[in-house]
mmCIF file of N, CA and C in Angstrom:
data_model
loop_
_atom_site.group_PDB
_atom_site.id
_atom_site.type_symbol
_atom_site.label_atom_id
_atom_site.label_comp_id
_atom_site.label_asym_id
_atom_site.label_seq_id
_atom_site.Cartn_x
_atom_site.Cartn_y
_atom_site.Cartn_z
ATOM 1 N N UNK A 45 -37.076 -10.205 -5.541
ATOM 2 C CA UNK A 45 -35.676 -10.483 -5.264
ATOM 3 C C UNK A 45 -35.565 -11.895 -4.687
ATOM 4 N N UNK A 46 -34.478 -12.544 -4.975
ATOM 5 C CA UNK A 46 -34.285 -13.925 -4.543
ATOM 6 C C UNK A 46 -34.010 -14.001 -3.043
ATOM 7 N N UNK A 47 -34.429 -15.101 -2.466
ATOM 8 C CA UNK A 47 -34.192 -15.342 -1.034
ATOM 9 C C UNK A 47 -32.704 -15.445 -0.734
ATOM 10 N N UNK A 48 -31.947 -15.968 -1.697
ATOM 11 C CA UNK A 48 -30.504 -16.127 -1.493
ATOM 12 C C UNK A 48 -29.832 -14.759 -1.294
ATOM 13 N N UNK A 49 -30.254 -13.762 -2.069
ATOM 14 C CA UNK A 49 -29.694 -12.418 -1.940
ATOM 15 C C UNK A 49 -30.111 -11.818 -0.606
ATOM 16 N N UNK A 50 -31.355 -12.007 -0.224
ATOM 17 C CA UNK A 50 -31.826 -11.494 1.061
ATOM 18 C C UNK A 50 -31.050 -12.124 2.218
ATOM 19 N N UNK A 51 -30.816 -13.428 2.115
ATOM 20 C CA UNK A 51 -30.065 -14.119 3.170
ATOM 21 C C UNK A 51 -28.631 -13.600 3.226
ATOM 22 N N UNK A 52 -28.035 -13.374 2.046
ATOM 23 C CA UNK A 52 -26.666 -12.850 1.983
ATOM 24 C C UNK A 52 -26.595 -11.476 2.658
ATOM 25 N N UNK A 53 -27.529 -10.595 2.308
ATOM 26 C CA UNK A 53 -27.535 -9.250 2.877
ATOM 27 C C UNK A 53 -27.790 -9.302 4.379
ATOM 28 N N UNK A 54 -28.694 -10.160 4.777
ATOM 29 C CA UNK A 54 -29.031 -10.280 6.196
ATOM 30 C C UNK A 54 -27.822 -10.735 7.023
ATOM 31 N N UNK A 55 -26.973 -11.581 6.454
ATOM 32 C CA UNK A 55 -25.819 -12.127 7.174
ATOM 33 C C UNK A 55 -24.556 -11.264 7.082
ATOM 34 N N UNK A 56 -24.629 -10.146 6.366
ATOM 35 C CA UNK A 56 -23.454 -9.278 6.243
ATOM 36 C C UNK A 56 -23.119 -8.634 7.584
ATOM 37 N N UNK A 57 -21.816 -8.534 7.906
ATOM 38 C CA UNK A 57 -21.426 -7.751 9.095
ATOM 39 C C UNK A 57 -21.794 -6.279 8.890
ATOM 40 N N UNK A 58 -21.809 -5.531 9.957
ATOM 41 C CA UNK A 58 -22.256 -4.138 9.890
ATOM 42 C C UNK A 58 -21.455 -3.302 8.898
ATOM 43 N N UNK A 59 -20.141 -3.449 8.926
ATOM 44 C CA UNK A 59 -19.285 -2.662 8.026
ATOM 45 C C UNK A 59 -19.567 -3.013 6.576
ATOM 46 N N UNK A 60 -19.687 -4.289 6.293
ATOM 47 C CA UNK A 60 -19.946 -4.720 4.920
ATOM 48 C C UNK A 60 -21.342 -4.300 4.456
ATOM 49 N N UNK A 61 -22.294 -4.277 5.364
ATOM 50 C CA UNK A 61 -23.643 -3.836 5.021
ATOM 51 C C UNK A 61 -23.629 -2.356 4.652
ATOM 52 N N UNK A 62 -22.898 -1.559 5.414
ATOM 53 C CA UNK A 62 -22.781 -0.140 5.101
ATOM 54 C C UNK A 62 -22.114 0.060 3.740
ATOM 55 N N UNK A 63 -21.073 -0.702 3.461
ATOM 56 C CA UNK A 63 -20.393 -0.619 2.164
ATOM 57 C C UNK A 63 -21.339 -1.050 1.038
ATOM 58 N N UNK A 64 -22.130 -2.073 1.303
ATOM 59 C CA UNK A 64 -23.075 -2.585 0.305
ATOM 60 C C UNK A 64 -24.090 -1.511 -0.062
ATOM 61 N N UNK A 65 -24.567 -0.760 0.929
ATOM 62 C CA UNK A 65 -25.574 0.267 0.647
ATOM 63 C C UNK A 65 -24.988 1.443 -0.124
ATOM 64 N N UNK A 66 -23.686 1.611 -0.080
ATOM 65 C CA UNK A 66 -23.050 2.731 -0.777
ATOM 66 C C UNK A 66 -22.549 2.358 -2.167
ATOM 67 N N UNK A 67 -22.721 1.109 -2.538
ATOM 68 C CA UNK A 67 -22.296 0.653 -3.863
ATOM 69 C C UNK A 67 -23.432 0.847 -4.843
ATOM 70 N N UNK A 68 -23.132 1.462 -5.968
ATOM 71 C CA UNK A 68 -24.164 1.773 -6.966
ATOM 72 C C UNK A 68 -24.392 0.647 -7.971
ATOM 73 N N UNK A 69 -23.570 -0.385 -7.952
ATOM 74 C CA UNK A 69 -23.652 -1.411 -8.995
ATOM 75 C C UNK A 69 -24.663 -2.509 -8.690
ATOM 76 N N UNK A 70 -25.225 -2.528 -7.497
ATOM 77 C CA UNK A 70 -26.177 -3.577 -7.150
ATOM 78 C C UNK A 70 -27.578 -3.222 -7.661
ATOM 79 N N UNK A 71 -28.437 -4.221 -7.729
ATOM 80 C CA UNK A 71 -29.820 -3.990 -8.144
ATOM 81 C C UNK A 71 -30.509 -3.061 -7.154
ATOM 82 N N UNK A 72 -31.427 -2.266 -7.664
ATOM 83 C CA UNK A 72 -32.121 -1.316 -6.792
ATOM 84 C C UNK A 72 -32.916 -2.041 -5.707
ATOM 85 N N UNK A 73 -33.486 -3.211 -6.038
ATOM 86 C CA UNK A 73 -34.240 -3.978 -5.043
ATOM 87 C C UNK A 73 -33.318 -4.448 -3.914
ATOM 88 N N UNK A 74 -32.130 -4.886 -4.274
ATOM 89 C CA UNK A 74 -31.169 -5.353 -3.276
ATOM 90 C C UNK A 74 -30.699 -4.188 -2.400
ATOM 91 N N UNK A 75 -30.475 -3.038 -3.020
ATOM 92 C CA UNK A 75 -30.071 -1.862 -2.241
ATOM 93 C C UNK A 75 -31.176 -1.440 -1.281
ATOM 94 N N UNK A 76 -32.408 -1.487 -1.739
ATOM 95 C CA UNK A 76 -33.527 -1.130 -0.869
ATOM 96 C C UNK A 76 -33.625 -2.094 0.310
ATOM 97 N N UNK A 77 -33.464 -3.384 0.030
ATOM 98 C CA UNK A 77 -33.503 -4.368 1.112
ATOM 99 C C UNK A 77 -32.347 -4.135 2.092
ATOM 100 N N UNK A 78 -31.182 -3.767 1.583
ATOM 101 C CA UNK A 78 -30.029 -3.495 2.449
ATOM 102 C C UNK A 78 -30.292 -2.275 3.331
ATOM 103 N N UNK A 79 -30.930 -1.254 2.765
ATOM 104 C CA UNK A 79 -31.265 -0.074 3.573
ATOM 105 C C UNK A 79 -32.277 -0.425 4.667
ATOM 106 N N UNK A 80 -33.234 -1.267 4.333
ATOM 107 C CA UNK A 80 -34.212 -1.721 5.333
ATOM 108 C C UNK A 80 -33.497 -2.516 6.418
ATOM 109 N N UNK A 81 -32.560 -3.369 6.011
ATOM 110 C CA UNK A 81 -31.794 -4.167 6.976
ATOM 111 C C UNK A 81 -30.987 -3.247 7.907
ATOM 112 N N UNK A 82 -30.410 -2.186 7.347
ATOM 113 C CA UNK A 82 -29.673 -1.233 8.191
ATOM 114 C C UNK A 82 -30.604 -0.557 9.195
ATOM 115 N N UNK A 83 -31.788 -0.199 8.731
ATOM 116 C CA UNK A 83 -32.753 0.439 9.636
ATOM 117 C C UNK A 83 -33.188 -0.534 10.737
ATOM 118 N N UNK A 84 -33.299 -1.817 10.399
ATOM 119 C CA UNK A 84 -33.702 -2.822 11.379
ATOM 120 C C UNK A 84 -32.629 -3.053 12.437
ATOM 121 N N UNK A 85 -31.390 -2.769 12.112
ATOM 122 C CA UNK A 85 -30.301 -2.984 13.075
ATOM 123 C C UNK A 85 -30.172 -1.834 14.069
ATOM 124 N N UNK A 86 -30.860 -0.741 13.845
ATOM 125 C CA UNK A 86 -30.910 0.402 14.773
ATOM 126 C C UNK A 86 -29.508 0.884 15.174
ATOM 127 N N UNK A 87 -28.757 1.328 14.182
ATOM 128 C CA UNK A 87 -27.427 1.844 14.456
ATOM 129 C C UNK A 87 -27.514 3.196 15.158
ATOM 130 N N UNK A 88 -26.668 3.397 16.149
ATOM 131 C CA UNK A 88 -26.554 4.715 16.776
ATOM 132 C C UNK A 88 -25.603 5.561 15.933
ATOM 133 N N UNK A 89 -25.620 6.858 16.150
ATOM 134 C CA UNK A 89 -24.752 7.731 15.354
ATOM 135 C C UNK A 89 -23.275 7.448 15.645
ATOM 136 N N UNK A 90 -22.958 7.080 16.897
ATOM 137 C CA UNK A 90 -21.572 6.757 17.236
ATOM 138 C C UNK A 90 -21.129 5.476 16.533
ATOM 139 N N UNK A 91 -22.024 4.488 16.534
ATOM 140 C CA UNK A 91 -21.702 3.219 15.885
ATOM 141 C C UNK A 91 -21.546 3.432 14.381
ATOM 142 N N UNK A 92 -22.413 4.254 13.798
ATOM 143 C CA UNK A 92 -22.351 4.531 12.371
ATOM 144 C C UNK A 92 -21.061 5.270 12.008
ATOM 145 N N UNK A 93 -20.652 6.225 12.849
ATOM 146 C CA UNK A 93 -19.396 6.934 12.568
ATOM 147 C C UNK A 93 -18.200 5.995 12.719
ATOM 148 N N UNK A 94 -18.268 5.047 13.662
ATOM 149 C CA UNK A 94 -17.216 4.040 13.801
ATOM 150 C C UNK A 94 -17.132 3.143 12.575
ATOM 151 N N UNK A 95 -18.299 2.780 12.036
ATOM 152 C CA UNK A 95 -18.322 1.954 10.814
ATOM 153 C C UNK A 95 -17.744 2.724 9.630
ATOM 154 N N UNK A 96 -18.073 3.993 9.539
ATOM 155 C CA UNK A 96 -17.520 4.810 8.447
ATOM 156 C C UNK A 96 -16.006 4.932 8.568
ATOM 157 N N UNK A 97 -15.527 5.043 9.785
ATOM 158 C CA UNK A 97 -14.076 5.089 10.020
ATOM 159 C C UNK A 97 -13.429 3.779 9.576
ATOM 160 N N UNK A 98 -14.059 2.655 9.892
ATOM 161 C CA UNK A 98 -13.535 1.347 9.464
ATOM 162 C C UNK A 98 -13.526 1.245 7.945
ATOM 163 N N UNK A 99 -14.571 1.760 7.293
ATOM 164 C CA UNK A 99 -14.616 1.748 5.827
ATOM 165 C C UNK A 99 -13.481 2.578 5.231
ATOM 166 N N UNK A 100 -13.251 3.759 5.801
ATOM 167 C CA UNK A 100 -12.154 4.597 5.305
ATOM 168 C C UNK A 100 -10.807 3.901 5.508
ATOM 169 N N UNK A 101 -10.649 3.235 6.650
ATOM 170 C CA UNK A 101 -9.399 2.513 6.931
ATOM 171 C C UNK A 101 -9.199 1.371 5.935
ATOM 172 N N UNK A 102 -10.256 0.640 5.647
ATOM 173 C CA UNK A 102 -10.165 -0.450 4.651
ATOM 174 C C UNK A 102 -9.774 0.092 3.290
ATOM 175 N N UNK A 103 -10.399 1.196 2.895
ATOM 176 C CA UNK A 103 -10.110 1.791 1.593
ATOM 177 C C UNK A 103 -8.656 2.246 1.531
ATOM 178 N N UNK A 104 -8.183 2.838 2.611
ATOM 179 C CA UNK A 104 -6.795 3.290 2.668
ATOM 180 C C UNK A 104 -5.833 2.106 2.549
ATOM 181 N N UNK A 105 -6.118 1.011 3.263
ATOM 182 C CA UNK A 105 -5.277 -0.181 3.190
ATOM 183 C C UNK A 105 -5.291 -0.786 1.794
ATOM 184 N N UNK A 106 -6.465 -0.775 1.155
ATOM 185 C CA UNK A 106 -6.576 -1.322 -0.198
ATOM 186 C C UNK A 106 -5.759 -0.485 -1.178
ATOM 187 N N UNK A 107 -5.807 0.837 -1.030
ATOM 188 C CA UNK A 107 -5.019 1.712 -1.899
ATOM 189 C C UNK A 107 -3.521 1.508 -1.684
ATOM 190 N N UNK A 108 -3.109 1.344 -0.429
ATOM 191 C CA UNK A 108 -1.694 1.103 -0.141
ATOM 192 C C UNK A 108 -1.226 -0.203 -0.750
ATOM 193 N N UNK A 109 -2.057 -1.236 -0.668
ATOM 194 C CA UNK A 109 -1.716 -2.531 -1.261
ATOM 195 C C UNK A 109 -1.608 -2.416 -2.777
ATOM 196 N N UNK A 110 -2.534 -1.689 -3.383
ATOM 197 C CA UNK A 110 -2.509 -1.500 -4.833
ATOM 198 C C UNK A 110 -1.257 -0.754 -5.259
ATOM 199 N N UNK A 111 -0.876 0.268 -4.504
ATOM 200 C CA UNK A 111 0.334 1.024 -4.820
ATOM 201 C C UNK A 111 1.587 0.176 -4.644
ATOM 202 N N UNK A 112 1.589 -0.681 -3.629
ATOM 203 C CA UNK A 112 2.748 -1.552 -3.406
ATOM 204 C C UNK A 112 2.896 -2.543 -4.551
ATOM 205 N N UNK A 113 1.793 -3.098 -5.014
ATOM 206 C CA UNK A 113 1.835 -4.048 -6.135
ATOM 207 C C UNK A 113 2.292 -3.338 -7.401
ATOM 208 N N UNK A 114 1.810 -2.128 -7.620
ATOM 209 C CA UNK A 114 2.172 -1.381 -8.829
ATOM 210 C C UNK A 114 3.649 -0.993 -8.841
ATOM 211 N N UNK A 115 4.233 -0.786 -7.673
ATOM 212 C CA UNK A 115 5.626 -0.334 -7.596
ATOM 213 C C UNK A 115 6.632 -1.476 -7.474
ATOM 214 N N UNK A 116 6.174 -2.696 -7.346
ATOM 215 C CA UNK A 116 7.084 -3.831 -7.159
ATOM 216 C C UNK A 116 7.870 -4.108 -8.441
ATOM 217 N N UNK A 117 9.202 -4.171 -8.344
ATOM 218 C CA UNK A 117 10.006 -4.389 -9.550
ATOM 219 C C UNK A 117 9.996 -5.853 -10.001
ATOM 220 N N UNK A 118 10.399 -6.038 -11.223
ATOM 221 C CA UNK A 118 10.504 -7.376 -11.801
ATOM 222 C C UNK A 118 11.724 -8.077 -11.203
ATOM 223 N N UNK A 119 11.601 -9.353 -10.908
ATOM 224 C CA UNK A 119 12.715 -10.093 -10.310
ATOM 225 C C UNK A 119 13.844 -10.287 -11.327
ATOM 226 N N UNK A 120 15.011 -10.577 -10.813
ATOM 227 C CA UNK A 120 16.195 -10.751 -11.666
ATOM 228 C C UNK A 120 15.986 -11.868 -12.692
ATOM 229 N N UNK A 121 15.405 -12.974 -12.258
ATOM 230 C CA UNK A 121 15.190 -14.111 -13.166
ATOM 231 C C UNK A 121 14.295 -13.723 -14.335
ATOM 232 N N UNK A 122 13.224 -12.972 -14.038
ATOM 233 C CA UNK A 122 12.326 -12.525 -15.101
ATOM 234 C C UNK A 122 13.047 -11.554 -16.034
ATOM 235 N N UNK A 123 13.824 -10.655 -15.473
ATOM 236 C CA UNK A 123 14.553 -9.703 -16.313
ATOM 237 C C UNK A 123 15.490 -10.417 -17.267
ATOM 238 N N UNK A 124 16.224 -11.388 -16.730
ATOM 239 C CA UNK A 124 17.172 -12.138 -17.558
ATOM 240 C C UNK A 124 16.445 -12.918 -18.651
ATOM 241 N N UNK A 125 15.372 -13.578 -18.299
ATOM 242 C CA UNK A 125 14.618 -14.369 -19.279
ATOM 243 C C UNK A 125 14.045 -13.485 -20.386
ATOM 244 N N UNK A 126 13.492 -12.359 -20.029
ATOM 245 C CA UNK A 126 12.913 -11.458 -21.036
ATOM 246 C C UNK A 126 14.016 -10.840 -21.890
ATOM 247 N N UNK A 127 15.142 -10.478 -21.276
ATOM 248 C CA UNK A 127 16.268 -9.932 -22.033
ATOM 249 C C UNK A 127 16.758 -10.936 -23.068
ATOM 250 N N UNK A 128 16.964 -12.174 -22.647
ATOM 251 C CA UNK A 128 17.441 -13.196 -23.581
ATOM 252 C C UNK A 128 16.419 -13.486 -24.673
ATOM 253 N N UNK A 129 15.158 -13.432 -24.336
ATOM 254 C CA UNK A 129 14.132 -13.633 -25.358
ATOM 255 C C UNK A 129 14.155 -12.496 -26.371
ATOM 256 N N UNK A 130 14.339 -11.283 -25.893
ATOM 257 C CA UNK A 130 14.451 -10.151 -26.811
ATOM 258 C C UNK A 130 15.697 -10.236 -27.660
ATOM 259 N N UNK A 131 16.769 -10.754 -27.073
ATOM 260 C CA UNK A 131 18.030 -10.901 -27.789
ATOM 261 C C UNK A 131 17.877 -11.820 -28.994
ATOM 262 N N UNK A 132 17.054 -12.800 -28.889
ATOM 263 C CA UNK A 132 16.877 -13.764 -29.992
ATOM 264 C C UNK A 132 15.664 -13.404 -30.822
ATOM 265 N N UNK A 133 15.670 -12.191 -31.343
ATOM 266 C CA UNK A 133 14.690 -11.662 -32.273
ATOM 267 C C UNK A 133 13.290 -11.583 -31.677
ATOM 268 N N UNK A 134 13.153 -11.746 -30.411
ATOM 269 C CA UNK A 134 11.872 -11.576 -29.749
ATOM 270 C C UNK A 134 10.884 -12.699 -29.923
ATOM 271 N N UNK A 135 11.238 -13.715 -30.715
ATOM 272 C CA UNK A 135 10.293 -14.813 -30.961
ATOM 273 C C UNK A 135 9.922 -15.540 -29.672
ATOM 274 N N UNK A 136 10.863 -15.828 -28.780
ATOM 275 C CA UNK A 136 10.468 -16.499 -27.531
ATOM 276 C C UNK A 136 9.576 -15.651 -26.623
ATOM 277 N N UNK A 137 9.435 -14.352 -26.926
ATOM 278 C CA UNK A 137 8.583 -13.491 -26.096
ATOM 279 C C UNK A 137 7.119 -13.914 -26.138
ATOM 280 N N UNK A 138 6.766 -14.700 -27.123
ATOM 281 C CA UNK A 138 5.386 -15.205 -27.210
ATOM 282 C C UNK A 138 5.036 -15.973 -25.942
ATOM 283 N N UNK A 139 6.011 -16.643 -25.369
ATOM 284 C CA UNK A 139 5.756 -17.429 -24.159
ATOM 285 C C UNK A 139 5.502 -16.543 -22.938
ATOM 286 N N UNK A 140 5.916 -15.289 -23.009
ATOM 287 C CA UNK A 140 5.728 -14.376 -21.887
ATOM 288 C C UNK A 140 4.440 -13.563 -21.990
ATOM 289 N N UNK A 141 3.707 -13.732 -23.065
ATOM 290 C CA UNK A 141 2.468 -12.964 -23.247
ATOM 291 C C UNK A 141 1.470 -13.174 -22.099
ATOM 292 N N UNK A 142 1.235 -14.413 -21.632
ATOM 293 C CA UNK A 142 0.310 -14.577 -20.491
ATOM 294 C C UNK A 142 0.784 -13.836 -19.235
ATOM 295 N N UNK A 143 2.081 -13.802 -19.002
ATOM 296 C CA UNK A 143 2.601 -13.080 -17.839
ATOM 297 C C UNK A 143 2.375 -11.579 -18.006
ATOM 298 N N UNK A 144 2.581 -11.060 -19.211
ATOM 299 C CA UNK A 144 2.330 -9.648 -19.465
ATOM 300 C C UNK A 144 0.878 -9.303 -19.164
ATOM 301 N N UNK A 145 -0.027 -10.153 -19.655
ATOM 302 C CA UNK A 145 -1.457 -9.908 -19.407
ATOM 303 C C UNK A 145 -1.781 -9.969 -17.921
ATOM 304 N N UNK A 146 -1.183 -10.937 -17.213
ATOM 305 C CA UNK A 146 -1.453 -11.075 -15.777
ATOM 306 C C UNK A 146 -0.967 -9.838 -15.027
ATOM 307 N N UNK A 147 0.222 -9.356 -15.373
ATOM 308 C CA UNK A 147 0.743 -8.158 -14.720
ATOM 309 C C UNK A 147 -0.150 -6.959 -15.011
ATOM 310 N N UNK A 148 -0.647 -6.861 -16.210
ATOM 311 C CA UNK A 148 -1.510 -5.740 -16.589
ATOM 312 C C UNK A 148 -2.838 -5.815 -15.833
ATOM 313 N N UNK A 149 -3.420 -7.013 -15.736
ATOM 314 C CA UNK A 149 -4.696 -7.187 -15.040
ATOM 315 C C UNK A 149 -4.570 -6.915 -13.549
ATOM 316 N N UNK A 150 -3.420 -7.262 -12.963
ATOM 317 C CA UNK A 150 -3.205 -7.050 -11.534
ATOM 318 C C UNK A 150 -2.703 -5.645 -11.236
ATOM 319 N N UNK A 151 -2.602 -4.809 -12.244
ATOM 320 C CA UNK A 151 -2.093 -3.443 -12.112
ATOM 321 C C UNK A 151 -0.660 -3.413 -11.585
ATOM 322 N N UNK A 152 0.119 -4.415 -11.930
ATOM 323 C CA UNK A 152 1.541 -4.432 -11.569
ATOM 324 C C UNK A 152 2.281 -3.672 -12.664
ATOM 325 N N UNK A 153 2.091 -2.348 -12.669
ATOM 326 C CA UNK A 153 2.569 -1.515 -13.757
ATOM 327 C C UNK A 153 4.080 -1.551 -13.937
ATOM 328 N N UNK A 154 4.812 -1.565 -12.843
ATOM 329 C CA UNK A 154 6.274 -1.553 -12.964
ATOM 330 C C UNK A 154 6.772 -2.854 -13.576
ATOM 331 N N UNK A 155 6.214 -3.992 -13.176
ATOM 332 C CA UNK A 155 6.628 -5.266 -13.764
ATOM 333 C C UNK A 155 6.289 -5.293 -15.250
ATOM 334 N N UNK A 156 5.105 -4.790 -15.591
ATOM 335 C CA UNK A 156 4.677 -4.746 -16.988
ATOM 336 C C UNK A 156 5.659 -3.908 -17.809
ATOM 337 N N UNK A 157 6.015 -2.735 -17.282
ATOM 338 C CA UNK A 157 6.943 -1.846 -17.974
ATOM 339 C C UNK A 157 8.338 -2.460 -18.056
ATOM 340 N N UNK A 158 8.797 -3.062 -16.953
ATOM 341 C CA UNK A 158 10.129 -3.673 -16.935
ATOM 342 C C UNK A 158 10.251 -4.787 -17.967
ATOM 343 N N UNK A 159 9.202 -5.562 -18.158
ATOM 344 C CA UNK A 159 9.264 -6.630 -19.157
ATOM 345 C C UNK A 159 9.473 -6.045 -20.548
ATOM 346 N N UNK A 160 8.763 -4.962 -20.863
ATOM 347 C CA UNK A 160 8.944 -4.320 -22.162
ATOM 348 C C UNK A 160 10.354 -3.751 -22.303
ATOM 349 N N UNK A 161 10.820 -3.095 -21.272
ATOM 350 C CA UNK A 161 12.142 -2.455 -21.336
ATOM 351 C C UNK A 161 13.238 -3.489 -21.565
ATOM 352 N N UNK A 162 13.239 -4.565 -20.783
ATOM 353 C CA UNK A 162 14.298 -5.565 -20.920
ATOM 354 C C UNK A 162 14.199 -6.335 -22.233
ATOM 355 N N UNK A 163 12.996 -6.531 -22.730
ATOM 356 C CA UNK A 163 12.850 -7.177 -24.037
ATOM 357 C C UNK A 163 13.409 -6.277 -25.137
ATOM 358 N N UNK A 164 13.127 -4.986 -25.046
ATOM 359 C CA UNK A 164 13.645 -4.061 -26.064
ATOM 360 C C UNK A 164 15.159 -3.911 -25.964
ATOM 361 N N UNK A 165 15.689 -3.909 -24.760
ATOM 362 C CA UNK A 165 17.153 -3.852 -24.606
ATOM 363 C C UNK A 165 17.782 -5.082 -25.253
ATOM 364 N N UNK A 166 17.208 -6.249 -25.018
ATOM 365 C CA UNK A 166 17.723 -7.466 -25.641
ATOM 366 C C UNK A 166 17.632 -7.413 -27.150
ATOM 367 N N UNK A 167 16.499 -6.908 -27.645
ATOM 368 C CA UNK A 167 16.304 -6.811 -29.091
ATOM 369 C C UNK A 167 17.298 -5.826 -29.709
ATOM 370 N N UNK A 168 17.598 -4.747 -29.006
ATOM 371 C CA UNK A 168 18.550 -3.758 -29.510
ATOM 372 C C UNK A 168 19.993 -4.252 -29.414
ATOM 373 N N UNK A 169 20.271 -5.160 -28.506
ATOM 374 C CA UNK A 169 21.634 -5.694 -28.375
ATOM 375 C C UNK A 169 21.981 -6.658 -29.507
ATOM 376 N N UNK A 170 20.991 -7.261 -30.109
ATOM 377 C CA UNK A 170 21.269 -8.235 -31.162
ATOM 378 C C UNK A 170 22.016 -7.616 -32.345
ATOM 379 N N UNK A 171 21.572 -6.487 -32.906
ATOM 380 C CA UNK A 171 22.349 -5.895 -34.020
ATOM 381 C C UNK A 171 23.763 -5.488 -33.616
ATOM 382 N N UNK A 172 23.923 -5.045 -32.375
ATOM 383 C CA UNK A 172 25.259 -4.674 -31.905
ATOM 384 C C UNK A 172 26.170 -5.890 -31.892
ATOM 385 N N UNK A 173 25.657 -7.013 -31.386
ATOM 386 C CA UNK A 173 26.458 -8.240 -31.376
ATOM 387 C C UNK A 173 26.773 -8.725 -32.787
ATOM 388 N N UNK A 174 25.819 -8.545 -33.698
ATOM 389 C CA UNK A 174 26.054 -8.960 -35.090
ATOM 390 C C UNK A 174 27.115 -8.063 -35.723
ATOM 391 N N UNK A 175 27.051 -6.766 -35.449
ATOM 392 C CA UNK A 175 28.074 -5.846 -35.983
ATOM 393 C C UNK A 175 29.456 -6.166 -35.432
ATOM 394 N N UNK A 176 29.508 -6.667 -34.225
ATOM 395 C CA UNK A 176 30.788 -7.063 -33.635
ATOM 396 C C UNK A 176 31.198 -8.475 -34.068
ATOM 397 N N UNK A 177 30.393 -9.058 -34.946
ATOM 398 C CA UNK A 177 30.617 -10.406 -35.481
ATOM 399 C C UNK A 177 30.589 -11.462 -34.374
ATOM 400 N N UNK A 178 29.721 -11.219 -33.426
ATOM 401 C CA UNK A 178 29.506 -12.194 -32.352
ATOM 402 C C UNK A 178 28.084 -12.723 -32.523
ATOM 403 N N UNK A 179 27.986 -13.974 -32.838
ATOM 404 C CA UNK A 179 26.671 -14.580 -32.990
ATOM 405 C C UNK A 179 25.999 -14.656 -31.623
ATOM 406 N N UNK A 180 24.721 -14.301 -31.543
ATOM 407 C CA UNK A 180 24.034 -14.369 -30.244
ATOM 408 C C UNK A 180 24.063 -15.764 -29.632
ATOM 409 N N UNK A 181 24.103 -16.792 -30.465
ATOM 410 C CA UNK A 181 24.157 -18.149 -29.929
ATOM 411 C C UNK A 181 25.505 -18.410 -29.262
ATOM 412 N N UNK A 182 26.595 -17.948 -29.904
ATOM 413 C CA UNK A 182 27.921 -18.107 -29.296
ATOM 414 C C UNK A 182 28.044 -17.274 -28.024
ATOM 415 N N UNK A 183 27.416 -16.104 -28.031
ATOM 416 C CA UNK A 183 27.447 -15.243 -26.850
ATOM 417 C C UNK A 183 26.766 -15.922 -25.670
ATOM 418 N N UNK A 184 25.652 -16.571 -25.925
ATOM 419 C CA UNK A 184 24.934 -17.275 -24.869
ATOM 420 C C UNK A 184 25.764 -18.429 -24.327
ATOM 421 N N UNK A 185 26.396 -19.180 -25.215
ATOM 422 C CA UNK A 185 27.219 -20.317 -24.798
ATOM 423 C C UNK A 185 28.412 -19.816 -23.976
ATOM 424 N N UNK A 186 28.997 -18.691 -24.375
ATOM 425 C CA UNK A 186 30.154 -18.152 -23.665
ATOM 426 C C UNK A 186 29.790 -17.698 -22.252
ATOM 427 N N UNK A 187 28.546 -17.243 -22.057
ATOM 428 C CA UNK A 187 28.138 -16.789 -20.716
ATOM 429 C C UNK A 187 27.824 -17.952 -19.794
ATOM 430 N N UNK A 188 27.517 -19.094 -20.355
ATOM 431 C CA UNK A 188 27.209 -20.248 -19.523
ATOM 432 C C UNK A 188 28.492 -20.928 -19.153
#
């Protein structure tokens, strides 16, 4: 194992070291070294239970943050922009593709869904405006 990994593990705070030993994705050599490092620190059972409590608290906070991000609605400006892009046959929606991907990667599920909904509403409004003999371009100019 590399000295850099050993130095990293050696410098971890107690809580992070405990979390590191419980992660299955690390190399077995690194996990073994982390377990040896934990044994060298001579944790008492009270200290270990306190560390486990801190780990549970961190996990709970992380879950709350993830849920808050997932439930955050799309802002008015984004809704309007996506609606207007959908209104014009959806071609301008190509410019919003990176934002869609970013929302999906960040697990901002509500924003991701809202973008689809407002784009489809805009796309569905176009035939209605055409049936009413209102050109979408004139409609946009009239709203400005």
